[in-house]
Each structure stands twice: as structure tokens, then as C-alpha cells.
Amino acid sequence: MVRENEIRENEVQIEAPEARDAWLVFIGRIHTPWTSRMETPRQGRHDGPLCEIEIFEPWVPALEGVETFERLEILYWLDRSRRDLVLQSPGNNGEVRGTFSIRSPVRPNPIGTSIVVLEKIEGGRLFVRGLDCLDGTPLIDLKPDRNLFKPIAPPQKGDFEVGDGVQ
Ligand code: SAM
């Protein structure tokens, strides 16, 4: 299911536990050209349409330095998703896959992530390409693409550990 909240052949719905508040705070809103899930890309593309990420106050000063990264990782809350399927049929053909083996927006905690290309920043507004969410989707976080980021904090023990871990 991702189209209109329908349940498809062989999909399995569970009774989702009551939500516990993790004290998430939405730090902004994403503006995209898409108002229907039937039109939104399945995955964003770096040559896709320009989208705007609006950062709310008091978080705008946290953008300091972001302009030095060509690509960013964006985390957003897929707010119009159902959250109660454990088996889903992306192909709508009776074949099902476990929710955690696919990138469907239908998940217990509907967090979407995309790597986007940063085009420009104007105050608290970032203009990017590579998103795949509906207009108005709440923003949870943004950070540099991990492939472009070198930790600034000094290394610690775990950074040098290799080999067997928990068995
Ligand atoms: N790129 C992200 C990821 O892999 O985590 C999201 C991928 S998800 C397959 C993208 C789809 O989620 C879109 O095609 C659309 O159907 C759906 N979607 C986008 N924004 C949504 C929202 N705010 N609420 C519910 N569903 C949304």
C-alpha cells in the first residue's frame, strides 16, 4: 500500500501499539510541486524539480556552515502514511515483502530520507533537488551527506575497533 491507504491482496495489517511521544520537534516544512501521492516520485532524483526546505525559527542559525556541502541528507515525517502494515505488496500483485525490507512510506515510524543536491540558501530557505515528498511534509532533520563529512571531533576508541562484535 502507498497509493491511497488501501490494503492490497495478501498485505498484513496489525493493531499498531499506541504511539509514545519521543519528543520530536518539526524544524521546518518542505515545499514541493506534488500534492498527490499518485504523482510524487517513488525516489527523488538529483535532476528533479527544485524544492524548498523552509526552516522555522529558532533553528535558522543552525544552518551556519551548511552552504559548504554540495549534498545533504534530509529526514522528513511522512505525515499522511498509515503505520500498521507488516507485509506490503508494492507491486499490488499479491506478492508481499516485509515492511523493513522495502522503502515504502508505510512504516511504524514513517521517516523518509533523501540525499539532495543543494542549489542555494536564502536566509532560512534551502533550495534543493532530489526530494520525493508531498508539499507540506514536516521536516525532522538535515545534515551533510556522510560521504562529504569528516568528523571534526577527535577520534575515540571505537573508531579503531574492527572484527567480531556482539555474538
Ligand atoms: N526517499 C524516502 C526514503 O527512501 O526513505 C521516501 C521514499 S517513499 C517510497 C516516497 C513516497 O512516499 C512517495 O512516492 C509518496 O507516495 C509517499 N509520500 C511522500 N510524501 C508523503 C507524506 N507526507 N505522507 C505520506 N506519504 C508520502
CSV table of N, CA and C and ligand atoms in Angstrom, one decimal:
chain,number,residue,atom,x,y,z
A,1,MET,N,0.8,-1.2,0.0
A,1,MET,CA,0.0,0.0,0.0
A,1,MET,C,0.8,1.2,0.0
A,2,VAL,N,0.7,2.2,-0.9
A,2,VAL,CA,1.2,3.5,-0.7
A,2,VAL,C,0.3,4.5,-1.4
A,3,ARG,N,-0.6,4.0,-2.2
A,3,ARG,CA,-1.3,4.9,-3.1
A,3,ARG,C,-2.3,5.8,-2.3
A,4,GLU,N,-3.4,5.1,-1.8
A,4,GLU,CA,-4.4,5.9,-1.2
A,4,GLU,C,-4.8,5.3,0.2
A,5,ASN,N,-3.9,4.6,0.8
A,5,ASN,CA,-4.2,4.0,2.1
A,5,ASN,C,-5.0,2.7,2.0
A,6,GLU,N,-5.2,2.2,0.8
A,6,GLU,CA,-5.9,0.9,0.7
A,6,GLU,C,-5.1,-0.2,1.2
A,7,ILE,N,-5.7,-1.4,1.5
A,7,ILE,CA,-5.0,-2.6,1.8
A,7,ILE,C,-5.1,-3.6,0.6
A,8,ARG,N,-4.0,-4.1,0.2
A,8,ARG,CA,-4.0,-4.9,-1.0
A,8,ARG,C,-4.0,-6.4,-0.7
A,9,GLU,N,-4.2,-7.3,-1.7
A,9,GLU,CA,-4.2,-8.7,-1.6
A,9,GLU,C,-2.9,-9.2,-0.8
A,10,ASN,N,-3.1,-10.0,0.2
A,10,ASN,CA,-2.0,-10.6,1.0
A,10,ASN,C,-1.3,-9.6,1.9
A,11,GLU,N,-1.6,-8.4,1.9
A,11,GLU,CA,-1.0,-7.5,2.8
A,11,GLU,C,-1.5,-7.8,4.2
A,12,VAL,N,-0.6,-7.5,5.2
A,12,VAL,CA,-1.0,-7.9,6.6
A,12,VAL,C,-0.9,-6.6,7.5
A,13,GLN,N,-2.1,-6.4,8.1
A,13,GLN,CA,-2.2,-5.2,9.0
A,13,GLN,C,-2.2,-5.7,10.4
A,14,ILE,N,-1.5,-5.0,11.3
A,14,ILE,CA,-1.5,-5.3,12.7
A,14,ILE,C,-2.2,-4.2,13.5
A,15,GLU,N,-2.5,-4.4,14.7
A,15,GLU,CA,-3.0,-3.4,15.5
A,15,GLU,C,-1.8,-2.6,16.1
A,16,ALA,N,-1.6,-1.5,15.6
A,16,ALA,CA,-0.3,-0.7,16.0
A,16,ALA,C,-0.4,-0.3,17.4
A,17,PRO,N,0.7,-0.5,18.2
A,17,PRO,CA,0.7,-0.1,19.6
A,17,PRO,C,0.4,1.4,19.6
A,18,GLU,N,-0.1,1.9,20.8
A,18,GLU,CA,-0.3,3.3,21.0
A,18,GLU,C,1.0,4.1,20.8
A,19,ALA,N,0.9,5.2,20.2
A,19,ALA,CA,2.2,6.0,20.0
A,19,ALA,C,2.7,6.5,21.3
A,20,ARG,N,4.0,6.4,21.5
A,20,ARG,CA,4.7,7.1,22.7
A,20,ARG,C,5.4,8.3,22.2
A,21,ASP,N,5.3,9.4,22.8
A,21,ASP,CA,5.9,10.6,22.4
A,21,ASP,C,7.4,10.6,22.6
A,22,ALA,N,8.2,10.7,21.4
A,22,ALA,CA,9.6,10.7,21.5
A,22,ALA,C,10.1,12.1,21.6
A,23,TRP,N,9.2,13.1,21.7
A,23,TRP,CA,9.5,14.5,21.8
A,23,TRP,C,10.2,15.0,20.6
A,24,LEU,N,9.7,14.5,19.4
A,24,LEU,CA,10.2,15.0,18.2
A,24,LEU,C,9.7,16.5,18.0
A,25,VAL,N,10.5,17.3,17.4
A,25,VAL,CA,10.0,18.6,17.1
A,25,VAL,C,10.2,18.8,15.6
A,26,PHE,N,9.2,19.3,14.9
A,26,PHE,CA,9.4,19.6,13.5
A,26,PHE,C,10.1,20.9,13.3
A,27,ILE,N,11.2,20.9,12.6
A,27,ILE,CA,12.1,22.1,12.5
A,27,ILE,C,11.8,22.9,11.2
A,28,GLY,N,10.9,22.4,10.4
A,28,GLY,CA,10.6,23.1,9.2
A,28,GLY,C,9.6,22.4,8.4
A,29,ARG,N,9.4,22.9,7.2
A,29,ARG,CA,8.4,22.3,6.3
A,29,ARG,C,9.0,22.3,4.9
A,30,ILE,N,8.6,21.2,4.1
A,30,ILE,CA,9.1,21.0,2.8
A,30,ILE,C,8.1,21.4,1.7
A,31,HIS,N,8.5,22.3,0.8
A,31,HIS,CA,7.6,22.7,-0.3
A,31,HIS,C,8.0,22.0,-1.6
A,32,THR,N,7.1,21.2,-2.1
A,32,THR,CA,7.4,20.5,-3.4
A,32,THR,C,6.3,20.8,-4.4
A,33,PRO,N,6.5,20.3,-5.6
A,33,PRO,CA,5.4,20.5,-6.6
A,33,PRO,C,4.3,19.5,-6.5
A,34,TRP,N,4.4,18.5,-5.5
A,34,TRP,CA,3.5,17.4,-5.6
A,34,TRP,C,2.4,17.5,-4.4
A,35,THR,N,1.1,17.3,-4.9
A,35,THR,CA,0.1,17.4,-3.9
A,35,THR,C,-0.7,16.0,-3.8
A,36,SER,N,-0.3,15.1,-4.6
A,36,SER,CA,-0.9,13.8,-4.6
A,36,SER,C,0.1,12.7,-4.6
A,37,ARG,N,-0.1,11.7,-3.8
A,37,ARG,CA,0.8,10.5,-3.7
A,37,ARG,C,0.9,9.8,-5.1
A,38,MET,N,-0.2,10.0,-5.9
A,38,MET,CA,-0.2,9.3,-7.2
A,38,MET,C,0.8,9.9,-8.2
A,39,GLU,N,1.3,11.1,-7.8
A,39,GLU,CA,2.2,11.8,-8.7
A,39,GLU,C,3.6,11.9,-8.2
A,40,THR,N,3.8,11.8,-6.9
A,40,THR,CA,5.0,12.1,-6.2
A,40,THR,C,6.0,11.0,-6.7
A,41,PRO,N,7.3,11.3,-6.9
A,41,PRO,CA,8.3,10.3,-7.3
A,41,PRO,C,8.4,9.2,-6.2
A,42,ARG,N,8.7,8.0,-6.6
A,42,ARG,CA,9.0,6.9,-5.6
A,42,ARG,C,10.3,7.3,-4.9
A,43,GLN,N,11.3,7.8,-5.6
A,43,GLN,CA,12.5,8.2,-5.1
A,43,GLN,C,12.9,9.5,-5.8
A,44,GLY,N,13.4,10.4,-5.1
A,44,GLY,CA,13.8,11.7,-5.7
A,44,GLY,C,15.0,11.5,-6.6
A,45,ARG,N,15.2,12.4,-7.6
A,45,ARG,CA,16.4,12.4,-8.5
A,45,ARG,C,17.1,13.7,-8.5
A,46,HIS,N,18.4,13.7,-8.6
A,46,HIS,CA,19.2,14.9,-8.5
A,46,HIS,C,19.0,15.9,-9.6
A,47,ASP,N,18.3,15.4,-10.7
A,47,ASP,CA,18.0,16.3,-11.8
A,47,ASP,C,16.5,16.6,-11.7
A,48,GLY,N,15.8,16.3,-10.6
A,48,GLY,CA,14.4,16.5,-10.5
A,48,GLY,C,14.1,18.0,-10.2
A,49,PRO,N,12.8,18.3,-10.0
A,49,PRO,CA,12.4,19.7,-9.8
A,49,PRO,C,13.0,20.3,-8.5
A,50,LEU,N,13.2,21.6,-8.6
A,50,LEU,CA,13.7,22.4,-7.4
A,50,LEU,C,12.6,22.4,-6.3
A,51,CYS,N,13.0,22.1,-5.1
A,51,CYS,CA,12.1,22.1,-4.0
A,51,CYS,C,12.6,23.0,-2.9
A,52,GLU,N,11.8,23.5,-2.0
A,52,GLU,CA,12.2,24.4,-1.0
A,52,GLU,C,12.1,23.8,0.4
A,53,ILE,N,13.1,23.9,1.2
A,53,ILE,CA,13.0,23.4,2.6
A,53,ILE,C,13.0,24.7,3.4
A,54,GLU,N,11.9,24.9,4.1
A,54,GLU,CA,11.8,26.1,4.9
A,54,GLU,C,12.1,25.7,6.4
A,55,ILE,N,13.1,26.4,7.0
A,55,ILE,CA,13.5,26.1,8.3
A,55,ILE,C,12.8,27.1,9.2
A,56,PHE,N,12.2,26.6,10.3
A,56,PHE,CA,11.5,27.5,11.2
A,56,PHE,C,12.5,28.1,12.2
A,57,GLU,N,12.1,29.3,12.8
A,57,GLU,CA,12.8,29.8,13.9
A,57,GLU,C,12.4,29.0,15.1
A,58,PRO,N,13.3,28.7,16.1
A,58,PRO,CA,14.6,29.4,16.3
A,58,PRO,C,15.7,28.6,15.7
A,59,TRP,N,15.5,27.8,14.7
A,59,TRP,CA,16.5,26.9,14.2
A,59,TRP,C,17.4,27.4,13.0
A,60,VAL,N,17.0,28.6,12.5
A,60,VAL,CA,17.7,29.2,11.3
A,60,VAL,C,19.2,29.3,11.6
A,61,PRO,N,19.6,29.8,12.8
A,61,PRO,CA,21.1,29.9,13.0
A,61,PRO,C,21.8,28.6,12.8
A,62,ALA,N,21.1,27.5,13.0
A,62,ALA,CA,21.8,26.1,12.9
A,62,ALA,C,22.2,25.8,11.4
A,63,LEU,N,21.8,26.7,10.5
A,63,LEU,CA,22.2,26.5,9.1
A,63,LEU,C,23.7,27.0,8.8
A,64,GLU,N,24.3,27.6,9.8
A,64,GLU,CA,25.7,28.1,9.7
A,64,GLU,C,26.6,27.0,9.2
A,65,GLY,N,27.2,27.2,8.1
A,65,GLY,CA,28.2,26.2,7.5
A,65,GLY,C,27.5,25.2,6.5
A,66,VAL,N,26.2,25.1,6.5
A,66,VAL,CA,25.6,24.1,5.6
A,66,VAL,C,25.9,24.4,4.2
A,67,GLU,N,26.1,25.7,3.9
A,67,GLU,CA,26.3,26.1,2.5
A,67,GLU,C,27.6,25.5,1.9
A,68,THR,N,28.5,24.9,2.7
A,68,THR,CA,29.7,24.4,2.2
A,68,THR,C,29.6,22.9,1.7
A,69,PHE,N,28.4,22.4,1.9
A,69,PHE,CA,28.2,21.0,1.4
A,69,PHE,C,27.3,21.0,0.2
A,70,GLU,N,27.8,20.2,-0.8
A,70,GLU,CA,27.1,20.1,-2.1
A,70,GLU,C,25.9,19.2,-1.9
A,71,ARG,N,25.9,18.2,-1.0
A,71,ARG,CA,24.8,17.3,-0.9
A,71,ARG,C,24.4,17.2,0.6
A,72,LEU,N,23.1,17.1,0.9
A,72,LEU,CA,22.6,17.0,2.3
A,72,LEU,C,21.8,15.8,2.4
A,73,GLU,N,21.7,15.3,3.6
A,73,GLU,CA,20.8,14.2,3.9
A,73,GLU,C,19.6,14.8,4.6
A,74,ILE,N,18.4,14.5,4.1
A,74,ILE,CA,17.2,15.1,4.7
A,74,ILE,C,16.3,14.1,5.3
A,75,LEU,N,15.8,14.3,6.5
A,75,LEU,CA,14.9,13.4,7.2
A,75,LEU,C,13.6,14.1,7.3
A,76,TYR,N,12.5,13.4,6.9
A,76,TYR,CA,11.2,14.0,7.0
A,76,TYR,C,10.1,13.0,7.4
A,77,TRP,N,9.0,13.6,7.9
A,77,TRP,CA,8.0,12.8,8.5
A,77,TRP,C,6.9,12.6,7.5
A,78,LEU,N,6.7,11.4,7.1
A,78,LEU,CA,5.7,11.1,6.0
A,78,LEU,C,4.3,11.1,6.7
A,79,ASP,N,3.8,12.3,6.9
A,79,ASP,CA,2.7,12.5,7.8
A,79,ASP,C,1.3,12.0,7.3
A,80,ARG,N,1.2,11.6,6.0
A,80,ARG,CA,-0.1,11.1,5.6
A,80,ARG,C,0.0,9.6,5.3
A,81,SER,N,0.9,8.9,6.0
A,81,SER,CA,1.1,7.5,5.8
A,81,SER,C,0.3,6.7,6.9
A,82,ARG,N,-0.2,5.6,6.5
A,82,ARG,CA,-0.6,4.7,7.6
A,82,ARG,C,0.6,4.0,8.2
A,83,ARG,N,0.4,3.4,9.4
A,83,ARG,CA,1.6,2.9,10.1
A,83,ARG,C,1.5,1.5,10.6
A,84,ASP,N,0.5,0.7,10.0
A,84,ASP,CA,0.1,-0.5,10.6
A,84,ASP,C,0.3,-1.8,9.8
A,85,LEU,N,1.1,-1.7,8.7
A,85,LEU,CA,1.3,-2.9,7.9
A,85,LEU,C,2.7,-3.5,8.2
A,86,VAL,N,2.7,-4.9,8.3
A,86,VAL,CA,3.9,-5.6,8.5
A,86,VAL,C,4.4,-6.3,7.2
A,87,LEU,N,3.4,-6.6,6.3
A,87,LEU,CA,3.6,-7.2,5.0
A,87,LEU,C,3.0,-6.3,4.0
A,88,GLN,N,3.7,-5.9,2.9
A,88,GLN,CA,3.1,-5.0,1.9
A,88,GLN,C,3.3,-5.5,0.5
A,89,SER,N,2.5,-5.1,-0.4
A,89,SER,CA,2.6,-5.6,-1.8
A,89,SER,C,2.8,-4.3,-2.7
A,90,PRO,N,4.1,-4.0,-2.8
A,90,PRO,CA,4.4,-2.8,-3.6
A,90,PRO,C,3.9,-2.9,-5.0
A,91,GLY,N,4.0,-4.1,-5.6
A,91,GLY,CA,3.5,-4.3,-6.9
A,91,GLY,C,2.1,-4.5,-7.1
A,92,ASN,N,1.3,-4.5,-6.0
A,92,ASN,CA,-0.1,-4.7,-6.0
A,92,ASN,C,-0.5,-6.0,-6.8
A,93,ASN,N,0.3,-7.1,-6.6
A,93,ASN,CA,0.1,-8.3,-7.4
A,93,ASN,C,0.0,-9.5,-6.5
A,94,GLY,N,-0.3,-9.3,-5.2
A,94,GLY,CA,-0.4,-10.4,-4.3
A,94,GLY,C,0.9,-10.9,-3.7
A,95,GLU,N,2.0,-10.4,-4.2
A,95,GLU,CA,3.3,-10.8,-3.7
A,95,GLU,C,3.7,-9.7,-2.6
A,96,VAL,N,4.1,-10.2,-1.4
A,96,VAL,CA,4.3,-9.3,-0.3
A,96,VAL,C,5.7,-9.4,0.2
A,97,ARG,N,6.2,-8.3,0.8
A,97,ARG,CA,7.5,-8.1,1.4
A,97,ARG,C,7.4,-7.5,2.7
A,98,GLY,N,8.3,-7.8,3.6
A,98,GLY,CA,8.3,-7.3,5.0
A,98,GLY,C,8.6,-5.8,4.9
A,99,THR,N,7.9,-5.0,5.7
A,99,THR,CA,8.0,-3.6,5.7
A,99,THR,C,9.4,-3.1,5.8
A,100,PHE,N,10.3,-3.9,6.6
A,100,PHE,CA,11.6,-3.4,6.8
A,100,PHE,C,12.6,-3.8,5.7
A,101,SER,N,12.0,-4.5,4.7
A,101,SER,CA,12.8,-4.9,3.5
A,101,SER,C,12.6,-4.0,2.3
A,102,ILE,N,11.7,-3.0,2.5
A,102,ILE,CA,11.4,-2.0,1.4
A,102,ILE,C,11.5,-0.6,1.9
A,103,ARG,N,11.4,0.4,1.0
A,103,ARG,CA,11.5,1.8,1.4
A,103,ARG,C,10.1,2.5,1.3
A,104,SER,N,9.0,1.7,1.5
A,104,SER,CA,7.7,2.2,1.5
A,104,SER,C,7.5,3.3,2.5
A,105,PRO,N,6.7,4.3,2.3
A,105,PRO,CA,6.4,5.3,3.3
A,105,PRO,C,5.5,4.7,4.5
A,106,VAL,N,5.0,3.5,4.3
A,106,VAL,CA,4.2,2.9,5.3
A,106,VAL,C,5.1,2.1,6.3
A,107,ARG,N,5.3,2.7,7.5
A,107,ARG,CA,6.2,2.1,8.4
A,107,ARG,C,5.7,2.5,9.8
A,108,PRO,N,6.2,1.8,10.8
A,108,PRO,CA,5.7,2.1,12.2
A,108,PRO,C,6.0,3.6,12.5
A,109,ASN,N,7.2,4.0,12.1
A,109,ASN,CA,7.6,5.4,12.3
A,109,ASN,C,7.9,6.0,10.9
A,110,PRO,N,7.0,6.7,10.3
A,110,PRO,CA,7.1,7.0,8.8
A,110,PRO,C,8.1,8.1,8.6
A,111,ILE,N,9.4,7.7,8.7
A,111,ILE,CA,10.5,8.6,8.4
A,111,ILE,C,11.0,8.4,7.0
A,112,GLY,N,11.1,9.4,6.2
A,112,GLY,CA,11.7,9.3,4.9
A,112,GLY,C,13.0,10.0,4.9
A,113,THR,N,14.0,9.5,4.1
A,113,THR,CA,15.3,10.1,4.0
A,113,THR,C,15.6,10.2,2.5
A,114,SER,N,16.3,11.3,2.2
A,114,SER,CA,16.8,11.5,0.8
A,114,SER,C,18.1,12.3,0.8
A,115,ILE,N,19.0,11.9,-0.1
A,115,ILE,CA,20.2,12.7,-0.3
A,115,ILE,C,19.8,13.7,-1.4
A,116,VAL,N,20.0,15.0,-1.1
A,116,VAL,CA,19.6,16.0,-2.1
A,116,VAL,C,20.8,16.8,-2.5
A,117,VAL,N,20.7,17.5,-3.6
A,117,VAL,CA,21.7,18.4,-4.1
A,117,VAL,C,21.3,19.8,-3.7
A,118,LEU,N,22.2,20.5,-3.0
A,118,LEU,CA,21.9,21.8,-2.5
A,118,LEU,C,22.2,22.8,-3.6
A,119,GLU,N,21.2,23.6,-4.0
A,119,GLU,CA,21.4,24.6,-5.1
A,119,GLU,C,21.8,26.0,-4.5
A,120,LYS,N,21.0,26.4,-3.4
A,120,LYS,CA,21.3,27.7,-2.8
A,120,LYS,C,20.6,27.8,-1.5
A,121,ILE,N,21.0,28.7,-0.7
A,121,ILE,CA,20.4,29.0,0.6
A,121,ILE,C,20.1,30.5,0.6
A,122,GLU,N,18.8,30.9,1.0
A,122,GLU,CA,18.4,32.3,1.1
A,122,GLU,C,17.8,32.4,2.5
A,123,GLY,N,18.6,32.9,3.5
A,123,GLY,CA,18.1,33.0,4.8
A,123,GLY,C,17.8,31.6,5.4
A,124,GLY,N,16.5,31.4,5.8
A,124,GLY,CA,16.1,30.1,6.3
A,124,GLY,C,15.5,29.2,5.2
A,125,ARG,N,15.8,29.5,4.0
A,125,ARG,CA,15.2,28.7,2.9
A,125,ARG,C,16.3,28.0,2.1
A,126,LEU,N,16.2,26.7,2.0
A,126,LEU,CA,17.2,25.9,1.2
A,126,LEU,C,16.5,25.5,-0.1
A,127,PHE,N,17.2,25.6,-1.2
A,127,PHE,CA,16.6,25.1,-2.4
A,127,PHE,C,17.4,23.9,-2.9
A,128,VAL,N,16.7,22.8,-3.1
A,128,VAL,CA,17.4,21.5,-3.3
A,128,VAL,C,16.7,20.7,-4.4
A,129,ARG,N,17.4,19.8,-4.9
A,129,ARG,CA,16.8,18.8,-5.9
A,129,ARG,C,17.0,17.4,-5.3
A,130,GLY,N,16.0,16.5,-5.5
A,130,GLY,CA,16.2,15.1,-5.1
A,130,GLY,C,15.2,14.6,-4.1
A,131,LEU,N,14.1,15.4,-3.8
A,131,LEU,CA,13.1,15.0,-2.9
A,131,LEU,C,12.0,14.2,-3.5
A,132,ASP,N,11.2,13.6,-2.7
A,132,ASP,CA,10.1,12.7,-3.2
A,132,ASP,C,8.9,12.8,-2.2
A,133,CYS,N,8.7,14.0,-1.6
A,133,CYS,CA,7.6,14.0,-0.7
A,133,CYS,C,6.6,15.0,-1.1
A,134,LEU,N,5.4,14.9,-0.5
A,134,LEU,CA,4.3,15.7,-0.7
A,134,LEU,C,4.5,17.2,-0.2
A,135,ASP,N,3.9,18.1,-0.9
A,135,ASP,CA,4.0,19.5,-0.5
A,135,ASP,C,3.5,19.6,1.0
A,136,GLY,N,4.3,20.3,1.8
A,136,GLY,CA,3.9,20.5,3.2
A,136,GLY,C,4.4,19.4,4.2
A,137,THR,N,5.2,18.5,3.7
A,137,THR,CA,5.7,17.5,4.6
A,137,THR,C,6.6,18.1,5.7
A,138,PRO,N,6.4,17.7,6.9
A,138,PRO,CA,7.2,18.2,8.0
A,138,PRO,C,8.7,17.7,8.0
A,139,LEU,N,9.6,18.6,8.3
A,139,LEU,CA,11.0,18.3,8.3
A,139,LEU,C,11.4,17.9,9.7
A,140,ILE,N,12.2,16.8,9.8
A,140,ILE,CA,12.7,16.4,11.1
A,140,ILE,C,14.2,16.8,11.3
A,141,ASP,N,15.0,16.7,10.3
A,141,ASP,CA,16.4,17.0,10.5
A,141,ASP,C,17.1,17.1,9.1
A,142,LEU,N,18.2,17.8,9.1
A,142,LEU,CA,19.1,17.8,7.9
A,142,LEU,C,20.5,17.8,8.4
A,143,LYS,N,21.4,17.1,7.6
A,143,LYS,CA,22.8,17.0,7.9
A,143,LYS,C,23.6,16.8,6.6
A,144,PRO,N,24.9,17.0,6.7
A,144,PRO,CA,25.7,16.8,5.5
A,144,PRO,C,25.7,15.3,5.1
A,145,ASP,N,25.7,15.1,3.8
A,145,ASP,CA,25.8,13.8,3.2
A,145,ASP,C,27.1,13.1,3.9
A,146,ARG,N,26.9,11.9,4.4
A,146,ARG,CA,28.0,11.3,5.2
A,146,ARG,C,29.3,11.1,4.4
A,147,ASN,N,29.1,11.0,3.0
A,147,ASN,CA,30.3,10.8,2.2
A,147,ASN,C,31.1,12.1,2.0
A,148,LEU,N,30.6,13.2,2.4
A,148,LEU,CA,31.3,14.5,2.3
A,148,LEU,C,31.8,15.0,3.6
A,149,PHE,N,31.4,14.3,4.7
A,149,PHE,CA,31.6,14.8,6.0
A,149,PHE,C,32.7,14.1,6.7
A,150,LYS,N,33.7,14.8,7.2
A,150,LYS,CA,34.8,14.2,8.0
A,150,LYS,C,34.6,14.7,9.5
A,151,PRO,N,34.5,13.7,10.4
A,151,PRO,CA,34.2,14.1,11.8
A,151,PRO,C,35.2,15.2,12.3
A,152,ILE,N,34.8,16.2,12.9
A,152,ILE,CA,35.6,17.3,13.4
A,152,ILE,C,36.1,16.9,14.8
A,153,ALA,N,35.2,16.3,15.6
A,153,ALA,CA,35.6,15.9,17.0
A,153,ALA,C,36.8,14.9,16.9
A,154,PRO,N,37.7,14.9,17.9
A,154,PRO,CA,38.8,13.9,17.9
A,154,PRO,C,38.3,12.5,17.9
A,155,PRO,N,39.0,11.5,17.3
A,155,PRO,CA,38.6,10.1,17.2
A,155,PRO,C,38.6,9.6,18.6
A,156,GLN,N,37.8,8.5,18.8
A,156,GLN,CA,37.8,7.8,20.1
A,156,GLN,C,37.9,6.3,19.9
A,157,LYS,N,38.1,5.6,21.0
A,157,LYS,CA,38.4,4.1,20.9
A,157,LYS,C,37.6,3.4,19.9
A,158,GLY,N,36.3,3.5,19.9
A,158,GLY,CA,35.5,2.7,18.9
A,158,GLY,C,35.9,3.0,17.5
A,159,ASP,N,36.4,4.1,17.2
A,159,ASP,CA,36.8,4.4,15.8
A,159,ASP,C,37.8,3.5,15.2
A,160,PHE,N,38.6,2.8,16.1
A,160,PHE,CA,39.7,2.0,15.6
A,160,PHE,C,39.4,0.5,15.8
A,161,GLU,N,38.2,0.2,16.3
A,161,GLU,CA,37.8,-1.2,16.5
A,161,GLU,C,37.3,-1.9,15.2
A,162,VAL,N,37.8,-3.1,15.0
A,162,VAL,CA,37.4,-3.9,13.8
A,162,VAL,C,37.1,-5.3,14.3
A,163,GLY,N,36.6,-6.1,13.5
A,163,GLY,CA,36.4,-7.5,13.8
A,163,GLY,C,35.1,-7.8,14.5
A,164,ASP,N,35.1,-9.0,15.3
A,164,ASP,CA,33.9,-9.5,15.9
A,164,ASP,C,33.3,-8.6,16.9
A,165,GLY,N,32.0,-8.5,17.0
A,165,GLY,CA,31.4,-7.7,18.0
A,165,GLY,C,30.5,-8.6,18.8
A,166,VAL,N,29.3,-8.2,19.0
A,166,VAL,CA,28.3,-9.0,19.8
A,166,VAL,C,28.0,-10.3,19.1
A,167,GLN,N,28.1,-11.4,19.8
A,167,GLN,CA,27.9,-12.7,19.1
A,167,GLN,C,26.6,-13.3,19.7
B,1,SAM,N1,13.1,8.7,-0.2
B,1,SAM,C1,12.4,8.3,1.0
B,1,SAM,C2,13.0,7.0,1.6
B,1,SAM,O1,13.5,6.2,0.9
B,1,SAM,O2,13.0,6.9,2.9
B,1,SAM,C3,10.9,8.1,0.8
B,1,SAM,C4,10.6,7.1,-0.2
B,1,SAM,S1,8.8,6.8,-0.3
B,1,SAM,C5,8.8,5.4,-1.3
B,1,SAM,C6,8.2,8.1,-1.3
B,1,SAM,C7,6.7,8.0,-1.5
B,1,SAM,O3,6.1,8.4,-0.2
B,1,SAM,C8,6.1,9.0,-2.5
B,1,SAM,O4,6.1,8.4,-3.8
B,1,SAM,C9,4.7,9.1,-1.9
B,1,SAM,O5,3.9,8.1,-2.4
B,1,SAM,C10,4.9,8.9,-0.4
B,1,SAM,N2,4.8,10.2,0.3
B,1,SAM,C11,5.5,11.3,0.1
B,1,SAM,N3,5.3,12.3,1.0
B,1,SAM,C12,4.4,11.7,1.9
B,1,SAM,C13,3.8,12.2,3.0
B,1,SAM,N4,4.0,13.4,3.5
B,1,SAM,N5,2.9,11.4,3.7
B,1,SAM,C14,2.7,10.1,3.2
B,1,SAM,N6,3.3,9.6,2.1
B,1,SAM,C15,4.1,10.4,1.4
